[in-house]
Coordinates of N, CA and C in Angstrom, one line a residue:
M1 N -43.3 100.1 34.7 CA -43.3 99.1 33.6 C -43.6 97.8 34.3
G2 N -44.7 97.1 33.8 CA -45.1 95.8 34.3 C -44.4 94.6 33.7
I3 N -44.7 93.5 34.1 CA -44.1 92.2 33.6 C -45.1 91.6 32.6
S4 N -44.6 90.8 31.7 CA -45.4 90.2 30.6 C -46.0 88.9 31.1
C5 N -47.0 88.4 30.4 CA -47.7 87.2 30.7 C -46.7 86.0 30.7
Q6 N -45.7 86.0 29.7 CA -44.7 84.9 29.7 C -43.9 84.8 30.9
E7 N -43.5 86.0 31.5 CA -42.8 86.0 32.8 C -43.6 85.5 33.9
V8 N -44.9 85.8 33.9 CA -45.8 85.3 34.9 C -45.9 83.8 34.8
W9 N -46.1 83.2 33.6 CA -46.2 81.8 33.4 C -44.9 81.1 33.9
R10 N -43.8 81.7 33.7 CA -42.5 81.1 34.1 C -42.4 81.1 35.6
D11 N -43.0 82.1 36.3 CA -42.8 82.2 37.8 C -44.0 81.9 38.6
I12 N -45.1 81.4 37.9 CA -46.4 81.2 38.7 C -46.2 80.1 39.7
S13 N -45.5 79.0 39.4 CA -45.3 77.9 40.3 C -44.6 78.4 41.6
D14 N -43.5 79.2 41.4 CA -42.8 79.7 42.5 C -43.7 80.7 43.3
Y15 N -44.6 81.4 42.6 CA -45.5 82.3 43.3 C -46.4 81.5 44.3
I16 N -47.0 80.4 43.7 CA -47.9 79.6 44.5 C -47.1 79.0 45.7
D17 N -45.9 78.6 45.5 CA -45.1 78.0 46.6 C -44.5 79.0 47.5
E18 N -44.7 80.3 47.2 CA -44.1 81.4 48.0 C -42.6 81.3 48.0
D19 N -42.0 81.1 46.8 CA -40.6 81.0 46.7 C -40.0 82.2 46.0
L20 N -40.7 83.3 45.9 CA -40.2 84.5 45.1 C -39.8 85.5 46.1
D21 N -38.8 86.4 45.7 CA -38.5 87.5 46.6 C -39.6 88.5 46.5
P22 N -39.7 89.4 47.5 CA -40.8 90.3 47.7 C -41.0 91.2 46.4
V23 N -40.0 91.6 45.8 CA -40.2 92.5 44.6 C -40.9 91.7 43.5
Q24 N -40.4 90.5 43.2 CA -41.1 89.7 42.1 C -42.5 89.4 42.5
R25 N -42.8 89.1 43.8 CA -44.1 88.8 44.2 C -45.1 90.0 44.0
V26 N -44.6 91.1 44.4 CA -45.5 92.3 44.2 C -45.7 92.5 42.7
A27 N -44.7 92.3 41.8 CA -44.9 92.5 40.4 C -46.0 91.5 39.8
L28 N -45.9 90.3 40.3 CA -46.9 89.3 39.9 C -48.3 89.6 40.4
E29 N -48.4 90.1 41.6 CA -49.7 90.5 42.1 C -50.3 91.7 41.4
R30 N -49.5 92.6 41.0 CA -50.0 93.7 40.2 C -50.5 93.2 38.8
H31 N -49.7 92.3 38.2 CA -50.1 91.7 36.9 C -51.5 91.0 37.1
F32 N -51.6 90.2 38.1 CA -52.9 89.5 38.4 C -54.0 90.4 38.5
A33 N -53.8 91.6 39.1 CA -54.9 92.6 39.3 C -55.3 93.1 37.9
E34 N -54.4 93.2 36.9 CA -54.8 93.7 35.6 C -55.1 92.7 34.5
C35 N -54.6 91.5 34.7 CA -54.8 90.5 33.6 C -55.7 89.3 34.0
R36 N -56.8 89.2 33.4 CA -57.8 88.2 33.7 C -57.3 86.8 33.3
N37 N -56.6 86.7 32.2 CA -56.1 85.4 31.7 C -55.1 84.8 32.7
C38 N -54.2 85.5 33.2 CA -53.2 85.0 34.2 C -53.9 84.8 35.5
T39 N -54.9 85.6 35.9 CA -55.6 85.3 37.1 C -56.4 84.0 37.0
A40 N -57.0 83.7 35.9 CA -57.7 82.4 35.6 C -56.7 81.3 35.7
L41 N -55.5 81.4 35.1 CA -54.5 80.4 35.2 C -54.1 80.1 36.7
L42 N -53.9 81.2 37.4 CA -53.5 81.0 38.9 C -54.6 80.3 39.6
D43 N -55.9 80.7 39.4 CA -57.0 80.0 40.1 C -57.1 78.5 39.7
S44 N -56.9 78.2 38.4 CA -56.9 76.8 37.9 C -55.8 76.0 38.5
M45 N -54.6 76.5 38.6 CA -53.5 75.8 39.2 C -53.8 75.5 40.7
R46 N -54.3 76.5 41.4 CA -54.7 76.3 42.8 C -55.7 75.2 43.0
N47 N -56.7 75.2 42.1 CA -57.8 74.1 42.1 C -57.2 72.7 41.9
V48 N -56.3 72.6 41.0 CA -55.7 71.3 40.7 C -54.9 70.9 41.9
I49 N -54.1 71.8 42.5 CA -53.4 71.4 43.7 C -54.3 71.0 44.8
A50 N -55.4 71.7 45.0 CA -56.4 71.3 46.1 C -57.0 70.0 45.8
L51 N -57.3 69.6 44.5 CA -57.8 68.3 44.2 C -56.8 67.2 44.5
Y52 N -55.6 67.4 44.2 CA -54.6 66.4 44.4 C -54.3 66.2 45.9
R53 N -54.5 67.2 46.7 CA -54.3 67.1 48.1 C -55.4 66.4 48.8
D54 N -56.6 66.3 48.2 CA -57.8 65.7 48.8 C -57.6 64.1 48.6
E55 N -57.5 63.4 49.6 CA -57.4 61.9 49.6 C -58.5 61.2 48.9
R56 N -59.7 61.8 49.1 CA -60.9 61.2 48.5 C -60.9 61.1 47.0
V57 N -60.3 62.1 46.4 CA -60.2 62.2 44.9 C -59.4 61.0 44.4
L58 N -58.3 60.7 45.0 CA -57.4 59.7 44.5 C -57.5 58.4 45.2
A59 N -58.5 58.2 46.0 CA -58.6 57.0 46.8 C -58.9 55.8 45.8
P60 N -58.3 54.6 46.0 CA -58.6 53.5 45.1 C -60.0 53.0 45.4
P61 N -60.6 52.3 44.4 CA -62.0 51.8 44.6 C -62.0 50.7 45.7
D62 N -63.2 50.5 46.2 CA -63.4 49.4 47.2 C -62.9 48.1 46.7
G63 N -62.2 47.3 47.5 CA -61.8 46.0 47.1 C -60.5 46.0 46.3
F64 N -60.0 47.2 46.0 CA -58.8 47.2 45.2 C -57.6 46.5 45.8
H65 N -57.4 46.8 47.1 CA -56.3 46.2 47.8 C -56.3 44.6 47.8
E66 N -57.5 44.1 48.0 CA -57.7 42.6 48.0 C -57.4 42.0 46.7
R67 N -58.0 42.7 45.6 CA -57.8 42.2 44.3 C -56.3 42.3 43.9
L68 N -55.6 43.3 44.3 CA -54.2 43.5 44.0 C -53.4 42.4 44.7
C69 N -53.7 42.1 45.9 CA -52.9 41.0 46.7 C -53.2 39.7 46.0
Q70 N -54.4 39.4 45.6 CA -54.8 38.1 45.0 C -54.0 38.0 43.6
R71 N -54.0 39.0 42.9 CA -53.3 39.0 41.6 C -51.8 38.8 41.8
L72 N -51.2 39.4 42.8 CA -49.8 39.3 43.0 C -49.5 37.8 43.5
K73 N -50.4 37.2 44.2 CA -50.2 35.8 44.7 C -50.2 34.9 43.4
E74 N -51.2 35.1 42.5 CA -51.3 34.3 41.3 C -50.0 34.5 40.4
E75 N -49.5 35.7 40.3 CA -48.3 35.9 39.5 C -47.1 35.3 40.1
T76 N -47.0 35.3 41.4 CA -45.9 34.7 42.1 C -45.9 33.2 41.9
K77 N -47.1 32.6 42.0 CA -47.2 31.2 41.8 C -46.8 30.8 40.4
S78 N -47.2 31.5 39.4 CA -46.9 31.2 38.0 C -45.4 31.4 37.7
S79 N -44.8 32.5 38.4 CA -43.4 32.7 38.2 C -42.6 31.7 38.9
R80 N -43.1 31.2 40.0 CA -42.4 30.1 40.7 C -42.4 28.8 39.9
R81 N -43.6 28.6 39.2 CA -43.7 27.4 38.3 C -42.7 27.5 37.2
S82 N -42.6 28.7 36.6 CA -41.7 28.9 35.5 C -40.2 28.7 35.9
F83 N -39.9 29.2 37.1 CA -38.6 29.0 37.6 C -38.3 27.6 37.9
L84 N -39.2 26.9 38.4 CA -39.1 25.4 38.7 C -38.9 24.7 37.4
A85 N -39.7 25.0 36.4 CA -39.5 24.3 35.1 C -38.1 24.5 34.5
W86 N -37.7 25.8 34.5 CA -36.3 26.1 34.0 C -35.2 25.4 34.8
T87 N -35.4 25.3 36.1 CA -34.4 24.7 37.0 C -34.4 23.2 36.7
L88 N -35.5 22.5 36.6 CA -35.6 21.1 36.3 C -35.0 20.8 34.9
T89 N -35.3 21.7 33.9 CA -34.7 21.5 32.6 C -33.2 21.6 32.6
A90 N -32.7 22.6 33.3 CA -31.2 22.7 33.4 C -30.6 21.6 34.2
A91 N -31.3 21.1 35.2 CA -30.8 20.0 36.0 C -30.8 18.7 35.1
A92 N -31.7 18.5 34.2 CA -31.7 17.4 33.3 C -30.7 17.5 32.2
A93 N -30.5 18.7 31.8 CA -29.5 19.0 30.7 C -28.1 18.8 31.1
L94 N -27.8 19.1 32.4 CA -26.4 19.0 32.9 C -25.9 17.6 32.8
P95 N -26.5 16.5 33.3 CA -26.0 15.2 33.1 C -25.9 14.7 31.7
L96 N -26.9 15.2 30.9 CA -26.8 14.9 29.4 C -25.6 15.5 28.8
G97 N -25.3 16.7 29.1 CA -24.1 17.3 28.6 C -22.8 16.6 29.0
F98 N -22.8 16.2 30.3 CA -21.6 15.4 30.8 C -21.5 14.1 30.1
A99 N -22.6 13.5 29.8 CA -22.6 12.2 29.1 C -22.1 12.3 27.7
L100 N -22.6 13.4 27.0 CA -22.1 13.6 25.7 C -20.6 14.0 25.6
F101 N -20.2 14.8 26.6 CA -18.8 15.1 26.7 C -17.9 13.9 26.9
S102 N -18.4 13.0 27.8 CA -17.7 11.8 28.1 C -17.6 10.8 26.9
A103 N -18.7 10.8 26.1 CA -18.8 9.9 25.0 C -18.2 10.5 23.7
R104 N -17.6 11.6 23.8 CA -17.0 12.2 22.6 C -16.0 11.4 21.9
K105 N -15.3 10.6 22.7 CA -14.3 9.7 22.1 C -14.9 8.6 21.2
L106 N -16.1 8.3 21.5 CA -16.9 7.3 20.7 C -17.5 7.9 19.5
I107 N -17.8 9.2 19.6 CA -18.5 9.9 18.5 C -17.5 10.6 17.5
V108 N -16.5 11.3 18.1 CA -15.5 12.0 17.3 C -14.3 11.2 17.0
P109 N -13.8 11.1 15.8 CA -12.6 10.3 15.6 C -11.4 10.8 16.4
A110 N -10.6 9.9 16.9 CA -9.5 10.3 17.7 C -8.4 10.9 16.9
H111 N -7.7 11.9 17.4 CA -6.6 12.5 16.7 C -5.3 11.9 17.3
D112 N -4.3 12.0 16.5 CA -3.0 11.4 16.9 C -2.5 12.2 18.1
H113 N -1.9 11.4 19.0 CA -1.2 12.0 20.1 C 0.2 12.4 19.7
Q114 N 0.8 13.5 20.2 CA 2.1 13.9 19.8 C 3.1 13.2 20.6
S115 N 4.2 12.8 20.0 CA 5.3 12.2 20.7 C 6.1 13.3 21.4
P116 N 7.0 13.0 22.3 CA 7.8 14.1 23.0 C 8.6 14.9 22.0
A117 N 9.0 14.3 20.9 CA 9.8 15.1 19.9 C 8.9 16.0 19.1
G118 N 7.6 16.0 19.3 CA 6.8 16.9 18.6 C 6.1 16.3 17.4
G119 N 6.4 15.2 17.0 CA 5.8 14.5 15.8 C 4.8 13.5 16.3
P120 N 4.0 13.0 15.4 CA 3.1 11.9 15.7 C 3.8 10.6 16.0
E121 N 3.2 9.7 16.7 CA 3.8 8.4 17.0 C 3.7 7.5 15.8
P122 N 4.7 7.3 15.0 CA 4.5 6.6 13.8 C 4.4 5.1 13.9
L123 N 4.8 4.4 14.9 CA 4.9 3.0 15.0 C 3.5 2.4 15.3
Q124 N 2.5 3.1 15.5 CA 1.1 2.6 15.8 C 0.5 1.9 14.6
V125 N 0.9 2.2 13.4 CA 0.4 1.6 12.2 C 1.4 0.6 11.7
A126 N 1.0 -0.6 11.5 CA 2.0 -1.6 11.0 C 1.6 -2.0 9.6
G127 N 2.6 -2.4 8.9 CA 2.3 -2.9 7.5 C 2.6 -1.9 6.4
T128 N 1.8 -2.0 5.4 CA 2.0 -1.1 4.2 C 1.1 0.1 4.3
V129 N 1.7 1.2 3.8 CA 1.0 2.5 3.8 C 1.2 3.0 2.4
A130 N 0.3 4.0 2.1 CA 0.4 4.6 0.7 C 0.9 6.1 0.8
I131 N 1.8 6.4 -0.1 CA 2.3 7.8 -0.2 C 1.9 8.2 -1.7
S132 N 1.9 9.5 -1.9 CA 1.5 10.1 -3.2 C 2.8 10.3 -4.0
I133 N 2.8 9.8 -5.2 CA 3.9 10.0 -6.1 C 3.8 11.4 -6.7
D134 N 2.6 11.9 -7.0 CA 2.3 13.1 -7.7 C 2.4 14.4 -6.8
H135 N 2.2 14.2 -5.6 CA 2.2 15.4 -4.7 C 3.3 15.3 -3.7
D136 N 3.8 16.5 -3.3 CA 5.0 16.5 -2.4 C 4.5 16.9 -1.0
D137 N 3.4 16.2 -0.5 CA 2.9 16.6 0.8 C 3.5 15.9 2.0
K138 N 4.3 14.8 1.7 CA 5.1 14.1 2.8 C 4.2 13.6 3.9
V139 N 3.0 13.0 3.5 CA 2.1 12.4 4.4 C 1.8 11.0 3.9
Y140 N 1.9 10.0 4.9 CA 1.5 8.7 4.5 C 0.1 8.3 5.0
H141 N -0.6 7.5 4.2 CA -2.0 7.1 4.4 C -2.2 5.6 4.5
I142 N -3.3 5.2 5.0 CA -3.7 3.8 4.9 C -4.4 3.7 3.6
A143 N -4.2 2.6 2.9 CA -4.8 2.4 1.6 C -6.3 2.7 1.6
G144 N -6.8 3.5 0.6 CA -8.2 3.8 0.5 C -8.5 5.1 1.2
C145 N -7.6 5.8 1.8 CA -7.9 7.1 2.5 C -8.3 8.1 1.5
P146 N -9.4 8.8 1.7 CA -9.9 9.8 0.7 C -9.0 11.0 0.6
R147 N -8.2 11.2 1.6 CA -7.3 12.4 1.7 C -6.0 12.2 0.8
L148 N -5.8 11.0 0.4 CA -4.6 10.7 -0.5 C -4.8 11.3 -1.8
Q149 N -4.0 12.2 -2.3 CA -4.1 12.8 -3.6 C -3.0 12.3 -4.5
G150 N -3.4 12.1 -5.7 CA -2.5 11.7 -6.7 C -2.4 10.1 -6.8
K151 N -1.4 9.7 -7.5 CA -1.2 8.2 -7.7 C -0.4 7.7 -6.5
P152 N -1.0 6.6 -5.9 CA -0.4 6.1 -4.7 C 0.8 5.1 -5.0
K153 N 1.8 5.1 -4.1 CA 2.9 4.2 -4.1 C 2.9 3.6 -2.7
Y154 N 3.0 2.2 -2.6 CA 2.8 1.5 -1.4 C 4.2 1.2 -0.9
V155 N 4.5 1.5 0.4 CA 5.7 1.3 1.1 C 5.5 0.9 2.5
T156 N 6.5 0.4 3.2 CA 6.3 0.0 4.6 C 6.3 1.3 5.4
V157 N 5.8 1.2 6.6 CA 5.7 2.4 7.5 C 7.1 2.8 7.8
E158 N 8.0 1.9 8.0 CA 9.4 2.3 8.3 C 10.1 3.1 7.2
E159 N 9.8 2.6 5.9 CA 10.3 3.4 4.8 C 9.8 4.8 4.7
A160 N 8.5 4.9 4.9 CA 7.8 6.2 4.9 C 8.4 7.1 5.9
I161 N 8.6 6.6 7.1 CA 9.2 7.5 8.2 C 10.6 7.8 7.9
R162 N 11.4 6.9 7.4 CA 12.8 7.1 7.0 C 12.9 8.2 6.0
D163 N 11.9 8.2 5.0 CA 12.0 9.2 3.9 C 11.3 10.6 4.3
G164 N 10.9 10.7 5.6 CA 10.4 12.0 6.1 C 8.9 12.2 6.1
Y165 N 8.2 11.1 5.9 CA 6.7 11.2 5.8 C 6.1 11.2 7.2
T166 N 5.0 11.8 7.4 CA 4.3 11.8 8.7 C 2.9 11.2 8.4
P167 N 2.3 10.6 9.5 CA 1.0 10.0 9.3 C -0.1 11.0 9.0
C168 N -1.1 10.6 8.2 CA -2.3 11.3 8.0 C -3.2 11.3 9.2
V169 N -3.5 12.5 9.7 CA -4.3 12.6 11.0 C -5.6 11.9 10.8
Y170 N -6.2 12.1 9.6 CA -7.6 11.6 9.4 C -7.6 10.0 9.4
C171 N -6.9 9.4 8.4 CA -7.0 7.9 8.3 C -6.3 7.2 9.4
I172 N -5.1 7.6 9.9 CA -4.4 6.9 10.9 C -5.2 7.1 12.2
G173 N -5.7 8.2 12.5 CA -6.5 8.4 13.7 C -7.7 7.5 13.7
K174 N -8.4 7.4 12.5 CA -9.5 6.6 12.3 C -9.2 5.1 12.6
S175 N -8.1 4.6 12.1 CA -7.7 3.2 12.2 C -7.3 3.0 13.7
R176 N -6.7 3.9 14.4 CA -6.4 3.8 15.8 C -7.6 3.7 16.6
S177 N -8.6 4.5 16.3 CA -9.9 4.4 17.2 C -10.6 3.1 17.0
K178 N -10.5 2.5 15.8 CA -11.1 1.2 15.5 C -10.4 0.1 16.3
K179 N -9.0 0.2 16.3 CA -8.2 -0.8 17.1 C -8.4 -0.7 18.5
N180 N -8.6 0.6 19.1 CA -8.8 0.8 20.5 C -10.2 0.3 21.0
S181 N -11.2 0.2 20.1 CA -12.6 -0.2 20.5 C -12.7 -1.6 20.8

């Protein structure tokens, strides 16, 4: 009983490389003697291998090496230029970032500093402040603060603190930053 064409196709590469045991090799040789299609496949594979082994077939065209080196030099120059441009941009952006970070006190309104007891420092605002009669928010504001809700009642800072009110972070911080400027 012989082997099928599918078995030959599966083992033909090992046959060419001489990696088959003697029994399989003899079976394939008998099949090649009887089957013209598998013999043609074997001959075609051997021709392809012979072509790839011939250096002349796969040799690059004349001047290829010089053109490749020139192209690599050009690409390297442009990539160096790109790297230099990105480096200079980053170097320029860094001082700008530091300047903006340093100037944030001028741009962003200051927030209240917390006293050691955990509450805002109330004595920074002198005079009269407004508290809401209608809302039970326990926050005192400078007159005209947009965060004041309800009908205002004007009291001294000391009275507001004594009654348990805390300063509005928005308007008190705004007035402190104006005083510090």
